[in-house]
Tab-separated table of C-alpha atoms and ligand atoms in Angstrom:
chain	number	residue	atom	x	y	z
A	1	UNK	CA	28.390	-16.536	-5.163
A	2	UNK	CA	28.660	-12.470	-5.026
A	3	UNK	CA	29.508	-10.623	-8.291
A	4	UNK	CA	33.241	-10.196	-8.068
A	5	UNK	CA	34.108	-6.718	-8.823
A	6	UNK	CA	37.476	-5.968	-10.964
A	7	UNK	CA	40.169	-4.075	-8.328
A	8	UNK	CA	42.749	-1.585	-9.745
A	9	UNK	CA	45.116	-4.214	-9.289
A	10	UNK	CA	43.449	-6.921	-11.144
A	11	UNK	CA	43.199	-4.604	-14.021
A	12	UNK	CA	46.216	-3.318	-13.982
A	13	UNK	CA	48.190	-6.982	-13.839
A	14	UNK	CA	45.582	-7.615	-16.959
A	15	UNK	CA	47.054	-4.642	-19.207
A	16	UNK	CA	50.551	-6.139	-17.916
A	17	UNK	CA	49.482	-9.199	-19.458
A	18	UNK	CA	49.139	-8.041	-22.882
A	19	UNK	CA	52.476	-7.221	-23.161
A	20	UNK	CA	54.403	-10.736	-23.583
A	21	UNK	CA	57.906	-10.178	-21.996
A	22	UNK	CA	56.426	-7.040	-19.531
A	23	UNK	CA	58.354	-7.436	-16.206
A	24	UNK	CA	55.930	-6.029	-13.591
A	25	UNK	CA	58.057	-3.040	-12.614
A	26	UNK	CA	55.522	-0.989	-13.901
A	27	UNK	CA	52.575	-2.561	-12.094
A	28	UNK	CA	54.502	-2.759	-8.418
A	29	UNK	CA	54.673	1.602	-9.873
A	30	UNK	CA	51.270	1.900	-10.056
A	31	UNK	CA	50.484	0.775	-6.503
A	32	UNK	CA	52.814	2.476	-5.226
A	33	UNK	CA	51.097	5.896	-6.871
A	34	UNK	CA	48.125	4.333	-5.839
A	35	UNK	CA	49.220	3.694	-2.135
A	36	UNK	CA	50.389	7.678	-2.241
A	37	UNK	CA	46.910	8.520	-3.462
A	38	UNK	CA	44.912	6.108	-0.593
A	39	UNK	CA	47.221	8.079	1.994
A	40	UNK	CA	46.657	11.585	0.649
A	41	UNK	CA	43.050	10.670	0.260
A	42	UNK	CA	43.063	9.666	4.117
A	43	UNK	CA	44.353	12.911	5.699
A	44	UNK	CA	42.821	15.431	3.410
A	45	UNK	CA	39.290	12.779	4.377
A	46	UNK	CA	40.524	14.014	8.273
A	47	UNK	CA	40.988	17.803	7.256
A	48	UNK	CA	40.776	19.890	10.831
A	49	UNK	CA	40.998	16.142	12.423
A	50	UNK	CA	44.727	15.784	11.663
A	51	UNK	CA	45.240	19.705	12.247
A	52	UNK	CA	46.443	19.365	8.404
A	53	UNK	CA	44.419	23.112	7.023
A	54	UNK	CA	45.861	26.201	7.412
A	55	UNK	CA	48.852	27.453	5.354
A	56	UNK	CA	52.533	25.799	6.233
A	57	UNK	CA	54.343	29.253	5.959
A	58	UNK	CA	56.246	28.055	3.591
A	59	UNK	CA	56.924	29.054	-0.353
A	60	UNK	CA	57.607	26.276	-3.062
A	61	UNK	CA	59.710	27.160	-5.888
A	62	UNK	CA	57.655	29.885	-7.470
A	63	UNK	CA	56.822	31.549	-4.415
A	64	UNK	CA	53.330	30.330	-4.068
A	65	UNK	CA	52.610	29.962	-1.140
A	66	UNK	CA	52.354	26.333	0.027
A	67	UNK	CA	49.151	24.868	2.084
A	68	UNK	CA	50.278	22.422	4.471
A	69	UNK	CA	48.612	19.306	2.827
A	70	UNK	CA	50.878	20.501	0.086
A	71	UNK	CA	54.017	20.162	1.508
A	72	UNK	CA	52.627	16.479	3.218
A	73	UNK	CA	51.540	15.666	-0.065
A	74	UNK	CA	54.034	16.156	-1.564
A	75	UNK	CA	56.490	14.213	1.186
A	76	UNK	CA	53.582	11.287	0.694
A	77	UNK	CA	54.495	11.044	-3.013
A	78	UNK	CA	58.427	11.349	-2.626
A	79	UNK	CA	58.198	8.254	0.286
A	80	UNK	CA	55.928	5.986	-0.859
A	81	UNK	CA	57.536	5.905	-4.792
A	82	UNK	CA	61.412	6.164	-3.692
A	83	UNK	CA	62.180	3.012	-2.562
A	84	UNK	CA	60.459	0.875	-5.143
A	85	UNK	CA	63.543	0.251	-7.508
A	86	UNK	CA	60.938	1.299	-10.510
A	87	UNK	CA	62.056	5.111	-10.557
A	88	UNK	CA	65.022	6.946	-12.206
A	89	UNK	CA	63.620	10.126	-10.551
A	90	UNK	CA	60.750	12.445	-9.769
A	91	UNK	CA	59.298	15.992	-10.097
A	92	UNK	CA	57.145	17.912	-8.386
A	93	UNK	CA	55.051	20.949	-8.570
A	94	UNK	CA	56.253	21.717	-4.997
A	95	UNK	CA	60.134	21.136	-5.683
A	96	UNK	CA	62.728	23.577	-7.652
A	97	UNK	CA	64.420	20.311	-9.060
A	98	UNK	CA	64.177	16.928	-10.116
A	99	UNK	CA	64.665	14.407	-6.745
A	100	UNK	CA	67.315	12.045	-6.874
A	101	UNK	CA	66.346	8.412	-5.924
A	102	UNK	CA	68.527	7.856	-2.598
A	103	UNK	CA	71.354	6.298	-3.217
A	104	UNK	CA	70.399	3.144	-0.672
A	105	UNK	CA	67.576	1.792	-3.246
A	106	UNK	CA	68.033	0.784	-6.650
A	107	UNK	CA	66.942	3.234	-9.623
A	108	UNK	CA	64.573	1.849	-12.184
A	109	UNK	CA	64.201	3.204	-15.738
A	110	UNK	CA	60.624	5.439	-15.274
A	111	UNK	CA	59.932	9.191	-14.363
A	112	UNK	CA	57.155	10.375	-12.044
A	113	UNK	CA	56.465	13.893	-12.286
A	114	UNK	CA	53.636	14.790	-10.136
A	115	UNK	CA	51.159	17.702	-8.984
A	116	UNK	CA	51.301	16.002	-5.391
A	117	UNK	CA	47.764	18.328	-4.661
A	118	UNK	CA	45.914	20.278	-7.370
A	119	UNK	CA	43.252	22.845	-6.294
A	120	UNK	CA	44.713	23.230	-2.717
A	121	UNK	CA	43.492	26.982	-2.439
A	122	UNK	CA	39.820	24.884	-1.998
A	123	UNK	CA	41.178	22.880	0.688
A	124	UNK	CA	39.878	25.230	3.554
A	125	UNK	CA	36.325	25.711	2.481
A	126	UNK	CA	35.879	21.750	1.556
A	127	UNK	CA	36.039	21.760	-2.660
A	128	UNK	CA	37.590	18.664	-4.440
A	129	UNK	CA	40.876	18.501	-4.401
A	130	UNK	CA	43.386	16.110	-6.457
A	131	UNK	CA	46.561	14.728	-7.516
A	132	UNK	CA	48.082	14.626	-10.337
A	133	UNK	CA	50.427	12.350	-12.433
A	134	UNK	CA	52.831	11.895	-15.276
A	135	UNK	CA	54.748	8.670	-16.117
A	136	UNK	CA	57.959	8.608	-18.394
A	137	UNK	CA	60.987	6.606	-19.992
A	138	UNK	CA	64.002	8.068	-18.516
A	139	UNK	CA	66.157	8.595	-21.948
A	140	UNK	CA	69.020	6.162	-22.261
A	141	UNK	CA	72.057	7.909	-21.037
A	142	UNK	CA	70.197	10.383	-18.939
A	143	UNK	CA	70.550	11.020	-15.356
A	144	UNK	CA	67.072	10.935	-13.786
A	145	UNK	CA	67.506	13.607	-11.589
A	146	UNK	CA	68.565	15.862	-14.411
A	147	UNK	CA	65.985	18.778	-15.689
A	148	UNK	CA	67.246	16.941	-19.413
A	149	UNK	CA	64.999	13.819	-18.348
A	150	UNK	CA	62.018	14.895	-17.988
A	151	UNK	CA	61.988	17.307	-21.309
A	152	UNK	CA	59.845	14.783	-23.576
A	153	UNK	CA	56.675	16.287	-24.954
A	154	UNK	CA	53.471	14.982	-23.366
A	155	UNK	CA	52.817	12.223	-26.470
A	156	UNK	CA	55.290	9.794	-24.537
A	157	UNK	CA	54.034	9.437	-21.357
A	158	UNK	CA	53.202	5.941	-20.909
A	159	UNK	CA	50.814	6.545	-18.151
A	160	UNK	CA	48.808	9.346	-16.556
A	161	UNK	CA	46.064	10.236	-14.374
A	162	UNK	CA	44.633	11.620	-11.271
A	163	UNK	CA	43.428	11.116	-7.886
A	164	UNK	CA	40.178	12.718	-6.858
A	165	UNK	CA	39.136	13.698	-3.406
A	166	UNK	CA	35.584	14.727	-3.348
A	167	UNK	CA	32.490	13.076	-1.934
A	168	UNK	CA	34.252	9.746	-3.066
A	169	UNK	CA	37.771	9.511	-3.648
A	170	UNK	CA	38.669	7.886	-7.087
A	171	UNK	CA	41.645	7.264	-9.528
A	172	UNK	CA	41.383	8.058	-13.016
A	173	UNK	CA	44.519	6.542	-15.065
A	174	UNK	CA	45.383	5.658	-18.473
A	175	UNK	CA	47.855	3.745	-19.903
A	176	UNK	CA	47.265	5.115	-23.965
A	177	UNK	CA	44.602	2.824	-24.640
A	178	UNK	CA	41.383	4.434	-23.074
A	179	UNK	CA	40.714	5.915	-20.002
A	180	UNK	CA	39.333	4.177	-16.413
A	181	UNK	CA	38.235	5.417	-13.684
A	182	UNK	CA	38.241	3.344	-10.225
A	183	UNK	CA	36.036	4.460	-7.229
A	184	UNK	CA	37.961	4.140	-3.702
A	185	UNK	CA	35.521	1.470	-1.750
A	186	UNK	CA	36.721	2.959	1.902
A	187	UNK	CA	35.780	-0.492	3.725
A	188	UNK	CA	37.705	-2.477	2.027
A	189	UNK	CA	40.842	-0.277	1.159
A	190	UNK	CA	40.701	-0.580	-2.485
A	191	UNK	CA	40.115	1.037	-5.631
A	192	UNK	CA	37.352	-0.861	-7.915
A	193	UNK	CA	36.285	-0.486	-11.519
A	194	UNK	CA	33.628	1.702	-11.608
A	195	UNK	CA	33.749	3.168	-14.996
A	196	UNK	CA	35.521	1.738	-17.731
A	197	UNK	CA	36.346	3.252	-21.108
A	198	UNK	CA	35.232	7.149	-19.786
A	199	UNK	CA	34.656	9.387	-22.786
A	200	UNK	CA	33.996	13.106	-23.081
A	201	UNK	CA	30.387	13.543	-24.155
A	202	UNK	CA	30.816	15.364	-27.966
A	203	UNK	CA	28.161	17.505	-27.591
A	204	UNK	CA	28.681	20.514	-24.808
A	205	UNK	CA	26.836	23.125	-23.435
A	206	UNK	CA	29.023	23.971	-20.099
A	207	UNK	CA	32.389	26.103	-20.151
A	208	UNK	CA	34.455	26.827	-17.676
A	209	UNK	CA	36.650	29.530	-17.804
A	210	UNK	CA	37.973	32.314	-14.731
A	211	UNK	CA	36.237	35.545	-16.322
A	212	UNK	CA	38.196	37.644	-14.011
A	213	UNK	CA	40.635	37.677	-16.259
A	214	UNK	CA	38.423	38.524	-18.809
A	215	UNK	CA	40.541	42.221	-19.594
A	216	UNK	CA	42.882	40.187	-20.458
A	217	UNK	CA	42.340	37.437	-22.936
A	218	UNK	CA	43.511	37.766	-26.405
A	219	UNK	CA	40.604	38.154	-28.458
A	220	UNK	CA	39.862	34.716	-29.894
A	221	UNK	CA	39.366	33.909	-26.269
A	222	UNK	CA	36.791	36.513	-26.402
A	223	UNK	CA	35.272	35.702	-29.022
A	224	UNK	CA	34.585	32.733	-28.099
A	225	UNK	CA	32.840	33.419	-24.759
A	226	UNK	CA	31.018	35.903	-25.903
A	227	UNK	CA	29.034	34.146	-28.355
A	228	UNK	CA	28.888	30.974	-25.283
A	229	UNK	CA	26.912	34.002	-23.410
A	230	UNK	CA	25.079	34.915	-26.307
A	231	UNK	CA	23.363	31.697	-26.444
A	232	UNK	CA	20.115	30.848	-28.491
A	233	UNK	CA	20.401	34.738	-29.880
A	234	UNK	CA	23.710	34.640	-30.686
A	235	UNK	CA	25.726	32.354	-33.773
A	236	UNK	CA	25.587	29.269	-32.002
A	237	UNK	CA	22.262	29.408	-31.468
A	238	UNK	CA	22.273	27.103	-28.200
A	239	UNK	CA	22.022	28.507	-24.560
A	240	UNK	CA	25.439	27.714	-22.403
A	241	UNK	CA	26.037	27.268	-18.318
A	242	UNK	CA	29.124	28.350	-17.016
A	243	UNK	CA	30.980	26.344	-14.468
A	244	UNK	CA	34.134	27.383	-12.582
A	245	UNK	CA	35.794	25.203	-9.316
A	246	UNK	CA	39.427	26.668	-9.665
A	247	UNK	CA	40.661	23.250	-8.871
A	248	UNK	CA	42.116	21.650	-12.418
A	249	UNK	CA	41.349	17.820	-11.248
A	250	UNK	CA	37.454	18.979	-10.418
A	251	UNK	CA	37.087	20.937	-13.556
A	252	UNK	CA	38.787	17.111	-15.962
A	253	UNK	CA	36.605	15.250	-13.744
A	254	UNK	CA	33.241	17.182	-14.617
A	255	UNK	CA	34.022	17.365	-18.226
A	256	UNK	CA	35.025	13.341	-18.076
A	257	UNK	CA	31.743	12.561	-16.603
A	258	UNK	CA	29.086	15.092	-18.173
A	259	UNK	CA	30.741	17.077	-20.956
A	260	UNK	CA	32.153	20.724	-21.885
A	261	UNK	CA	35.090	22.740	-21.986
A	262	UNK	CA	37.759	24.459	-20.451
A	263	UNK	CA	40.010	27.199	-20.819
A	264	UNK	CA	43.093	28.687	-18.735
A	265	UNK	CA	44.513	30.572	-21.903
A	266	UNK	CA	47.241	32.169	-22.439
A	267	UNK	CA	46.781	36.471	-21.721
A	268	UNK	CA	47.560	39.674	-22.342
A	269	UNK	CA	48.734	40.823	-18.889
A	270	UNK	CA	52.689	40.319	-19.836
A	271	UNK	CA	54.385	39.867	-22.970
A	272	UNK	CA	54.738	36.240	-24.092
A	273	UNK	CA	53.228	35.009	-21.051
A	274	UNK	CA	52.415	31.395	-21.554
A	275	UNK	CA	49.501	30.502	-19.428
A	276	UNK	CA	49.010	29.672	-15.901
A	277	UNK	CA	49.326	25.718	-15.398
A	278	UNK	CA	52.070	23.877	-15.451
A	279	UNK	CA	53.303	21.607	-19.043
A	280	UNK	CA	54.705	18.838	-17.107
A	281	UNK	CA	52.458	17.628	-14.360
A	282	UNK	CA	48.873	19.520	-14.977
A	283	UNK	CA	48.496	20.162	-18.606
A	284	UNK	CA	50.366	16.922	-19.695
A	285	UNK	CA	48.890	14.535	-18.069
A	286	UNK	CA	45.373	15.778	-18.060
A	287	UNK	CA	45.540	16.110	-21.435
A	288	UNK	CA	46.762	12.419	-22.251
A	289	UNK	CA	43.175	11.804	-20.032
A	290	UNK	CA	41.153	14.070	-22.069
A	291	UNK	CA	42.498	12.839	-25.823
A	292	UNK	CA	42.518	9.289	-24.528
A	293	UNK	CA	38.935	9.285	-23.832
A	294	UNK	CA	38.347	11.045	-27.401
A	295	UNK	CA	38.448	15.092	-26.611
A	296	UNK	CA	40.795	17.405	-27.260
A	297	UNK	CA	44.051	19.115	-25.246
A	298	UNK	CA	45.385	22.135	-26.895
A	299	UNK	CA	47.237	25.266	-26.049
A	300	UNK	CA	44.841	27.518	-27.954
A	301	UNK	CA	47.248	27.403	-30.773
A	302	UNK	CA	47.833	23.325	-30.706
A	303	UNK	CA	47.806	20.600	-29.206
A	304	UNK	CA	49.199	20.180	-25.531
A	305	UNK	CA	51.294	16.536	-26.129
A	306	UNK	CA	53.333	18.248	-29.377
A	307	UNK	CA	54.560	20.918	-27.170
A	308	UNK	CA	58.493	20.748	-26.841
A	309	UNK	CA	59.115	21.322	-23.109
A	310	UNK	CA	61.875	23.748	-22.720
A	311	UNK	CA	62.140	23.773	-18.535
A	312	UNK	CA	60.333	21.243	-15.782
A	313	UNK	CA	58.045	24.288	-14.291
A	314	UNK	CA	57.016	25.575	-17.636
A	315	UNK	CA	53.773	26.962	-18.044
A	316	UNK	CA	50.943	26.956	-20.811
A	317	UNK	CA	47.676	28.111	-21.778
A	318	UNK	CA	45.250	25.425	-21.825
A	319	UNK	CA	42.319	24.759	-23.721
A	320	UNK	CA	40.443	20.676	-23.480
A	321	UNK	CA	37.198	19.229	-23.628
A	322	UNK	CA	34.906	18.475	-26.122
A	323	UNK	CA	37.127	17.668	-29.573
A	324	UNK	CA	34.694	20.214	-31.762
A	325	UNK	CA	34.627	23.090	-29.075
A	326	UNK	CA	38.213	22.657	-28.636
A	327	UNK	CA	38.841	22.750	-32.380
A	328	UNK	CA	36.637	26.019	-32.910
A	329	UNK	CA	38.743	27.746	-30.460
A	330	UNK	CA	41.636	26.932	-32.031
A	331	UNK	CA	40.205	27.981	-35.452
A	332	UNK	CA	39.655	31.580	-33.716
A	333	UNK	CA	43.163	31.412	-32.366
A	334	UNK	CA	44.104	31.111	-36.333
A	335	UNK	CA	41.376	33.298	-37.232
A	336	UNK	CA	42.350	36.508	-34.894
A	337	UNK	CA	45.895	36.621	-35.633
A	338	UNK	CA	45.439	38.228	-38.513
A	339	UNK	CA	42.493	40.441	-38.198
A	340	UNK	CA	41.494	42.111	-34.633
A	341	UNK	CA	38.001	41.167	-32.864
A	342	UNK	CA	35.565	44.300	-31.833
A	343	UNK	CA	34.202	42.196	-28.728
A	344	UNK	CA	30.810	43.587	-28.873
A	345	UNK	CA	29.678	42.173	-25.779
A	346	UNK	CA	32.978	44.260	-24.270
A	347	UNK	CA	31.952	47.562	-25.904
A	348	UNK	CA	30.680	50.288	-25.311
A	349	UNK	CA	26.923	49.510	-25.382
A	350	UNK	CA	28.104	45.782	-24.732
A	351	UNK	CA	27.186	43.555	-22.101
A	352	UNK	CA	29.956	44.013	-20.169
A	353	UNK	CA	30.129	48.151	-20.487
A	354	UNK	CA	30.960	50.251	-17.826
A	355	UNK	CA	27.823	51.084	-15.103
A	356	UNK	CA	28.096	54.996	-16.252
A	357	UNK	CA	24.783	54.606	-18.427
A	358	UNK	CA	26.354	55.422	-21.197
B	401	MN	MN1	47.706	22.242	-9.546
B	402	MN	MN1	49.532	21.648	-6.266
């Protein structure tokens, strides 16, 4: 008889199992995010093939503007989860507000919020992409498509994940009690269990960071890659590699599977500027990943799932990885607010000094 390999469903009705009195309404949700996923998976797989590249000339709420496997991802997500009677309503990176369920199928008691394609600037030149999600209680008494619903701080989402789509597609989820990934087998139209209970390696010698912005970081941020650069001369003594893919669900993936840490913090460049990704449906959920499989998600100043949110496209710096990096960074985030940093490496006769040969 063949080894019988464990499907997403078969592991998903088991977790439903070990909740006595569990209805399935949150299983039948979960294939339906994983039947958005497949499809998304499928045309971004077809690229030029489907004519689906090229920008849609189109703006989402923000005024980004959107790619056109954006705005199909995003439809993708909205029809395959609206009719399923298992959602109160939904949110999306690429939508100004909540969407209503329509009032011809019945409303369930969860929330989806949903980055319905991370990393989409890479689509073009053929980088991992993703999707991202977020699952929440709708509050008793509150209207899902309100903005009110889905302000619950990332410790109580009852599920999250992603969808990669790189040289294999595959669906990372948890449910609060570890994290699994599941590896799309294309043949048979299914996602298997690849690799259960995923944790981020403790020891790290990658970080990933856009040092473009470098003028700009506050100076525990600095700090902090400066003595990464440093390496075996510098305080800690180890050599680092740097790693940068500008796609969020590429950079948790890489960490997930071989270690380090990343940072989109919080700047300089305006005054109380937050950060760069999104609270709700990028830093949220990835971070539920990342502490689930024993890292750590943090803002710079704390972690990610504490944060109150205050509005659904709210944005945050966004520090996760390994738990010890993660705290160190924090510690300079303490450290620097009360006395300044002299970035040597970003002096004068620094590293990073201007080419006048001074
Ligand atoms: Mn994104
Ligand atoms: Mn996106």
């Amino acid at each position: 008889m063949p080894r019988r390999e464990t499907t997403i469903t078969e592991y998903i009705i088991g977790e439903q199992r070990k909740f006595p009195g569990a209805t399935g309404g949150f299983t039948a949700l979960l294939n339906d995010i994983r039947l958005a996923c497949k499809r998304i998976a499928y045309l971004v797989g077809k690229g030029a093939l489907a004519g689906v590249h090229g920008p849609a000339g189109s703006r989402n709420s923000r005024g980004e503007e959107q790619h056109k496997l954006d705005v199909l991802a995003n439809d993708i997500f909205l029809a395959t989860n609206e009719w399923g009677g298992h959602l109160a309503g939904m949110a999306s990176e690429e939508l100004e507000a909540p969407y209503a369920i329509p009032a011809e199928y019945p409303r369930g008691r969860y929330l989806l919020a949903f980055d319905p394609l991370d990393g989409s600037s890479n689509i073009d030149v053929n980088v991992s992409v993703g999707s991202i999600f977020s699952v929440l209680a709708c509050p008793e008494g509150v209207a899902g498509e309100s903005e009110l619903a889905f302000l619950q701080p990332g410790s109580r989402q009852v599920c999250a994940g992603y969808a990669i789509y790189g040289p294999t597609t595959m669906l990372v989820l948890t449910f609060g009690r570890g994290v699994h990934g599941f590896t799309l087998d294309r043949e048979i139209g299914e996602f298997i269990h690849t690799h259960p209970d995923l944790r981020v390696p403790e020891e790290a010698s990658e970080f990933a960071i856009n040092t473009s912005n470098a003028r700009f970081w506050e100076p525990a941020v600095k700090r902090y890659v400066d003595e990464c650069l440093a390496g075996r001369s510098g305080p800690r003594d180890k050599d680092f590699n740097m790693r940068w893919v500008a796609s969020l669900v590429a950079e948790t993936h890489r960490i997930l599977m071989r270690g380090g840490v990343f940072l989109y913090p919080r700047d300089e460049r305006e005054q109380g500027r937050a950060g760069r990704l999104r609270l709700l449906y990028e830093a949220n959920p990835i971070a539920m990943v990342i502490e689930q499989a024993g890292g750590r998600a943090s803002t710079g100043y704390g972690p990610v799932l504490a944060v109150e949110p205050k509005s659904l496209h709210q944005r945050t710096g966004f520090v996760f990885g390994a738990r010890r990096e993660v705290e160190r960074i924090e510690a300079y985030h303490r450290d620097h607010n009360e006395r300044p940093y002299d970035a040597p490496l970003f002096a004068a006769r620094g590293l990073f000094r201007a080419a006048d040969g001074a």
